[in-house]
């Protein structure tokens, strides 16, 4: 079964510093990978996705992620953190083997804290 | 931009009561899902639904749970006899096709007392 592991339940960075949130996956088939953001008391918003095209994926709000098959990783980065980036970030992998109805398996999430 | 709409946003129910959580997926989407998130924990897959039947369900989705698409627009999750541990945020999601991404609703916070 497909799974993701997010390293670090909490990450704290200074405003303006690089943001790096780590995600490693396990998949028996070529994975589809996603990053979602959740602001307090809100739903899940898609930041970006990897679906077997370009390995460097650009998303909203200046975030990007690079798919590295050799490292089974899909880390999320942003060059310069803003206070508004403070939120919970979830990495997810598509379940199943590619059927259209496959849902997602989520990691445990990383709480991003931005220090002024 | 099209949205997935969930109602109600918050529901409080007595233990043992039945609850129905409602979702209106994006109109041209074909695949529908329910997830739950217990407070402070990760989002967990419950069930996927396509062509008016369940495609996959997790071990969480036991006989107390059921899903239905009663008409062309609504997608519901029913919990027959709620337990305290059913207290969570429940998210509905839909997609036209998985590679295009999944759109989530804002969730229904269910509190069982």
Short mmCIF file of C-alpha atoms in Angstrom, two decimals:
data_model
loop_
_atom_site.label_atom_id
_atom_site.label_comp_id
_atom_site.label_asym_id
_atom_site.label_seq_id
_atom_site.Cartn_x
_atom_site.Cartn_y
_atom_site.Cartn_z
CA UNK A 1 0.00 0.00 0.00
CA UNK A 2 1.13 3.52 -0.68
CA UNK A 3 2.25 5.66 2.26
CA UNK A 4 3.95 8.96 3.06
CA UNK A 5 6.13 9.99 5.96
CA UNK A 6 6.55 13.60 6.95
CA UNK A 7 9.67 14.27 8.96
CA UNK A 8 9.16 16.82 11.68
CA UNK A 9 5.75 17.45 13.20
CA UNK A 10 6.76 21.09 13.80
CA UNK A 11 9.09 23.29 11.77
CA UNK A 12 9.97 26.81 12.83
CA UNK A 13 11.64 29.31 10.51
CA UNK A 14 12.23 33.04 10.61
CA UNK A 15 10.33 35.33 8.31
CA UNK A 16 12.30 35.62 5.06
CA UNK A 17 14.14 32.34 5.58
CA UNK A 18 13.96 29.22 3.45
CA UNK A 19 11.09 26.85 4.16
CA UNK A 20 11.80 23.13 3.76
CA UNK A 21 9.15 20.57 4.65
CA UNK A 22 10.13 16.96 4.14
CA UNK A 23 8.05 14.16 2.70
CA UNK A 24 9.13 10.65 1.78
CA UNK A 25 6.86 8.20 0.07
CA UNK A 26 6.48 4.50 -0.43
CA UNK A 27 4.64 3.26 -3.47
CA UNK A 28 4.47 0.04 -5.46
CA UNK A 29 3.44 1.98 -8.56
CA UNK A 30 4.59 5.31 -10.03
CA UNK A 31 3.23 7.72 -7.45
CA UNK A 32 1.01 10.73 -7.74
CA UNK A 33 2.00 13.09 -4.93
CA UNK A 34 0.30 16.14 -3.48
CA UNK A 35 0.91 18.86 -0.95
CA UNK A 36 -2.07 20.43 0.81
CA UNK A 37 -2.19 23.34 3.24
CA UNK A 38 -4.67 23.73 6.06
CA UNK A 39 -5.11 27.07 7.80
CA UNK A 40 -6.66 27.05 11.27
CA UNK A 41 -10.29 25.96 11.25
CA UNK A 42 -10.34 25.68 7.48
CA UNK A 43 -10.38 22.96 4.85
CA UNK A 44 -7.59 21.58 2.71
CA UNK A 45 -6.20 23.65 -0.13
CA UNK A 46 -4.11 22.11 -2.88
CA UNK A 47 -0.65 23.67 -3.07
CA UNK A 48 0.80 21.54 -5.86
CA UNK A 49 0.83 18.08 -7.34
CA UNK A 50 3.18 15.69 -9.12
CA UNK A 51 1.55 13.42 -11.68
CA UNK A 52 4.51 11.97 -13.59
CA UNK A 53 5.32 15.00 -15.70
CA UNK A 54 8.04 17.51 -14.75
CA UNK A 55 9.91 16.54 -11.60
CA UNK A 56 10.07 20.14 -10.35
CA UNK A 57 6.57 21.26 -9.63
CA UNK A 58 5.57 24.84 -8.94
CA UNK A 59 2.50 25.61 -6.90
CA UNK A 60 0.62 28.48 -5.41
CA UNK A 61 1.96 31.07 -2.98
CA UNK A 62 5.57 30.61 -4.16
CA UNK A 63 5.89 26.98 -3.09
CA UNK A 64 7.54 24.29 -5.15
CA UNK A 65 8.46 20.65 -4.72
CA UNK A 66 10.87 18.31 -6.43
CA UNK A 67 10.12 14.66 -7.07
CA UNK A 68 13.24 12.54 -6.56
CA UNK A 69 12.64 8.92 -7.36
CA UNK A 70 16.08 7.80 -6.19
CA UNK A 71 15.41 9.27 -2.76
CA UNK A 72 11.65 8.53 -2.75
CA UNK A 73 11.16 12.11 -1.69
CA UNK A 74 8.86 15.01 -2.51
CA UNK A 75 10.04 17.85 -0.28
CA UNK A 76 8.23 21.18 -0.26
CA UNK A 77 10.22 24.41 -0.39
CA UNK A 78 9.73 28.14 -0.46
CA UNK A 79 12.67 30.54 -0.77
CA UNK A 80 11.36 33.18 1.61
CA UNK A 81 8.84 32.56 4.34
CA UNK A 82 5.98 34.97 5.05
CA UNK A 83 3.98 35.23 8.22
CA UNK A 84 0.93 34.16 6.23
CA UNK A 85 2.56 30.79 5.53
CA UNK A 86 1.96 29.66 9.10
CA UNK A 87 -0.31 26.63 8.75
CA UNK A 88 -0.44 22.85 8.75
CA UNK A 89 1.01 21.18 5.66
CA UNK A 90 0.08 17.70 4.54
CA UNK A 91 1.85 15.51 2.02
CA UNK A 92 -0.35 12.90 0.33
CA UNK A 93 0.01 10.03 -2.11
CA UNK A 94 -2.67 8.58 -4.32
CA UNK A 95 -3.91 5.28 -3.01
CA UNK A 96 -4.30 2.18 -5.13
CA UNK A 97 -2.73 1.37 -8.43
CA UNK A 98 -4.00 4.09 -10.66
CA UNK A 99 -7.70 3.50 -10.80
CA UNK A 100 -9.82 6.57 -11.33
CA UNK A 101 -11.49 6.26 -7.94
CA UNK A 102 -8.26 6.19 -5.94
CA UNK A 103 -8.34 8.52 -2.98
CA UNK A 104 -5.41 9.87 -1.01
CA UNK A 105 -3.32 8.67 1.90
CA UNK A 106 -2.05 11.57 3.98
CA UNK A 107 1.01 12.04 6.11
CA UNK A 108 0.71 13.17 9.71
CA UNK A 109 1.28 16.78 8.78
CA UNK A 110 3.89 19.40 9.59
CA UNK A 111 2.98 22.50 11.54
CA UNK A 112 4.91 25.43 10.09
CA UNK A 113 5.67 28.25 12.51
CA UNK A 114 7.00 31.55 11.23
CA UNK A 115 9.03 33.61 13.68
CA UNK A 116 8.98 37.38 13.14
CA UNK B 1 -13.74 28.79 -9.01
CA UNK B 2 -15.98 25.76 -8.42
CA UNK B 3 -16.24 24.59 -4.83
CA UNK B 4 -17.22 21.53 -2.88
CA UNK B 5 -19.91 22.59 -0.42
CA UNK B 6 -20.50 20.87 2.90
CA UNK B 7 -23.37 21.33 5.31
CA UNK B 8 -23.68 21.86 8.18
CA UNK B 9 -20.37 23.39 9.17
CA UNK B 10 -20.81 22.18 12.73
CA UNK B 11 -23.11 19.53 14.15
CA UNK B 12 -23.56 18.42 17.72
CA UNK B 13 -25.31 15.14 18.36
CA UNK B 14 -26.08 12.83 21.24
CA UNK B 15 -24.24 9.53 21.44
CA UNK B 16 -26.26 6.81 19.74
CA UNK B 17 -28.05 9.18 17.40
CA UNK B 18 -27.88 9.01 13.62
CA UNK B 19 -26.27 11.85 11.71
CA UNK B 20 -26.16 12.67 8.03
CA UNK B 21 -23.41 14.87 6.69
CA UNK B 22 -24.10 16.47 3.35
CA UNK B 23 -21.85 17.43 0.47
CA UNK B 24 -22.41 18.96 -2.93
CA UNK B 25 -19.42 18.00 -5.12
CA UNK B 26 -18.32 19.97 -8.14
CA UNK B 27 -20.89 19.39 -10.85
CA UNK B 28 -18.75 17.71 -13.52
CA UNK B 29 -16.78 15.55 -11.11
CA UNK B 30 -17.25 11.80 -11.18
CA UNK B 31 -15.40 10.55 -8.12
CA UNK B 32 -16.37 11.36 -4.55
CA UNK B 33 -14.70 10.80 -1.21
CA UNK B 34 -15.10 11.19 2.52
CA UNK B 35 -12.22 11.73 4.90
CA UNK B 36 -12.08 12.44 8.60
CA UNK B 37 -9.63 14.31 10.78
CA UNK B 38 -9.71 13.78 14.50
CA UNK B 39 -8.59 16.94 16.28
CA UNK B 40 -4.84 17.40 16.02
CA UNK B 41 -4.33 14.29 13.91
CA UNK B 42 -3.85 13.50 10.26
CA UNK B 43 -6.51 13.31 7.60
CA UNK B 44 -7.74 9.74 7.16
CA UNK B 45 -9.40 8.22 4.11
CA UNK B 46 -12.84 6.75 4.73
CA UNK B 47 -14.40 5.87 1.40
CA UNK B 48 -14.42 6.52 -2.33
CA UNK B 49 -17.52 6.42 -4.51
CA UNK B 50 -17.95 6.17 -8.25
CA UNK B 51 -20.80 5.28 -10.54
CA UNK B 52 -23.20 4.99 -7.61
CA UNK B 53 -21.20 2.45 -5.70
CA UNK B 54 -18.35 2.27 -3.22
CA UNK B 55 -14.99 1.82 -4.92
CA UNK B 56 -12.85 1.49 -1.83
CA UNK B 57 -13.35 1.79 1.91
CA UNK B 58 -10.89 1.89 4.75
CA UNK B 59 -10.96 -0.16 7.93
CA UNK B 60 -12.51 2.86 9.67
CA UNK B 61 -15.57 2.66 7.42
CA UNK B 62 -17.42 -0.09 9.27
CA UNK B 63 -21.09 -1.06 9.23
CA UNK B 64 -22.01 2.10 11.13
CA UNK B 65 -21.12 4.18 8.08
CA UNK B 66 -22.88 4.44 4.75
CA UNK B 67 -22.73 6.75 1.77
CA UNK B 68 -25.29 7.68 -0.77
CA UNK B 69 -25.78 9.88 -3.78
CA UNK B 70 -29.54 10.33 -3.53
CA UNK B 71 -29.83 12.69 -6.47
CA UNK B 72 -27.63 14.25 -9.11
CA UNK B 73 -25.97 16.72 -6.82
CA UNK B 74 -25.74 15.56 -3.20
CA UNK B 75 -23.35 13.07 -1.67
CA UNK B 76 -24.05 12.06 1.91
CA UNK B 77 -22.27 10.27 4.74
CA UNK B 78 -24.50 8.63 7.34
CA UNK B 79 -23.34 7.45 10.73
CA UNK B 80 -26.05 5.21 12.17
CA UNK B 81 -25.30 5.24 15.87
CA UNK B 82 -22.68 7.80 16.77
CA UNK B 83 -19.98 7.15 19.33
CA UNK B 84 -17.85 9.65 21.21
CA UNK B 85 -14.86 8.65 19.08
CA UNK B 86 -16.72 9.70 15.92
CA UNK B 87 -16.11 13.30 16.95
CA UNK B 88 -13.96 14.73 14.17
CA UNK B 89 -13.88 17.01 11.17
CA UNK B 90 -15.32 15.25 8.16
CA UNK B 91 -14.18 16.35 4.72
CA UNK B 92 -15.84 15.63 1.43
CA UNK B 93 -13.76 15.71 -1.74
CA UNK B 94 -14.33 15.22 -5.42
CA UNK B 95 -12.35 14.96 -8.62
CA UNK B 96 -12.94 14.67 -12.33
CA UNK B 97 -9.90 12.42 -12.49
CA UNK B 98 -7.22 11.86 -9.87
CA UNK B 99 -4.33 13.29 -11.79
CA UNK B 100 -6.04 16.66 -11.89
CA UNK B 101 -6.14 16.91 -8.12
CA UNK B 102 -8.83 16.55 -5.55
CA UNK B 103 -10.98 19.45 -4.37
CA UNK B 104 -11.92 19.39 -0.70
CA UNK B 105 -14.83 21.02 1.04
CA UNK B 106 -14.42 23.12 4.17
CA UNK B 107 -15.55 20.27 6.36
CA UNK B 108 -18.22 19.48 8.92
CA UNK B 109 -17.13 19.44 12.53
CA UNK B 110 -19.06 16.66 14.25
CA UNK B 111 -19.19 16.70 18.03
CA UNK B 112 -20.71 13.69 19.76
CA UNK B 113 -21.71 14.32 23.38
#
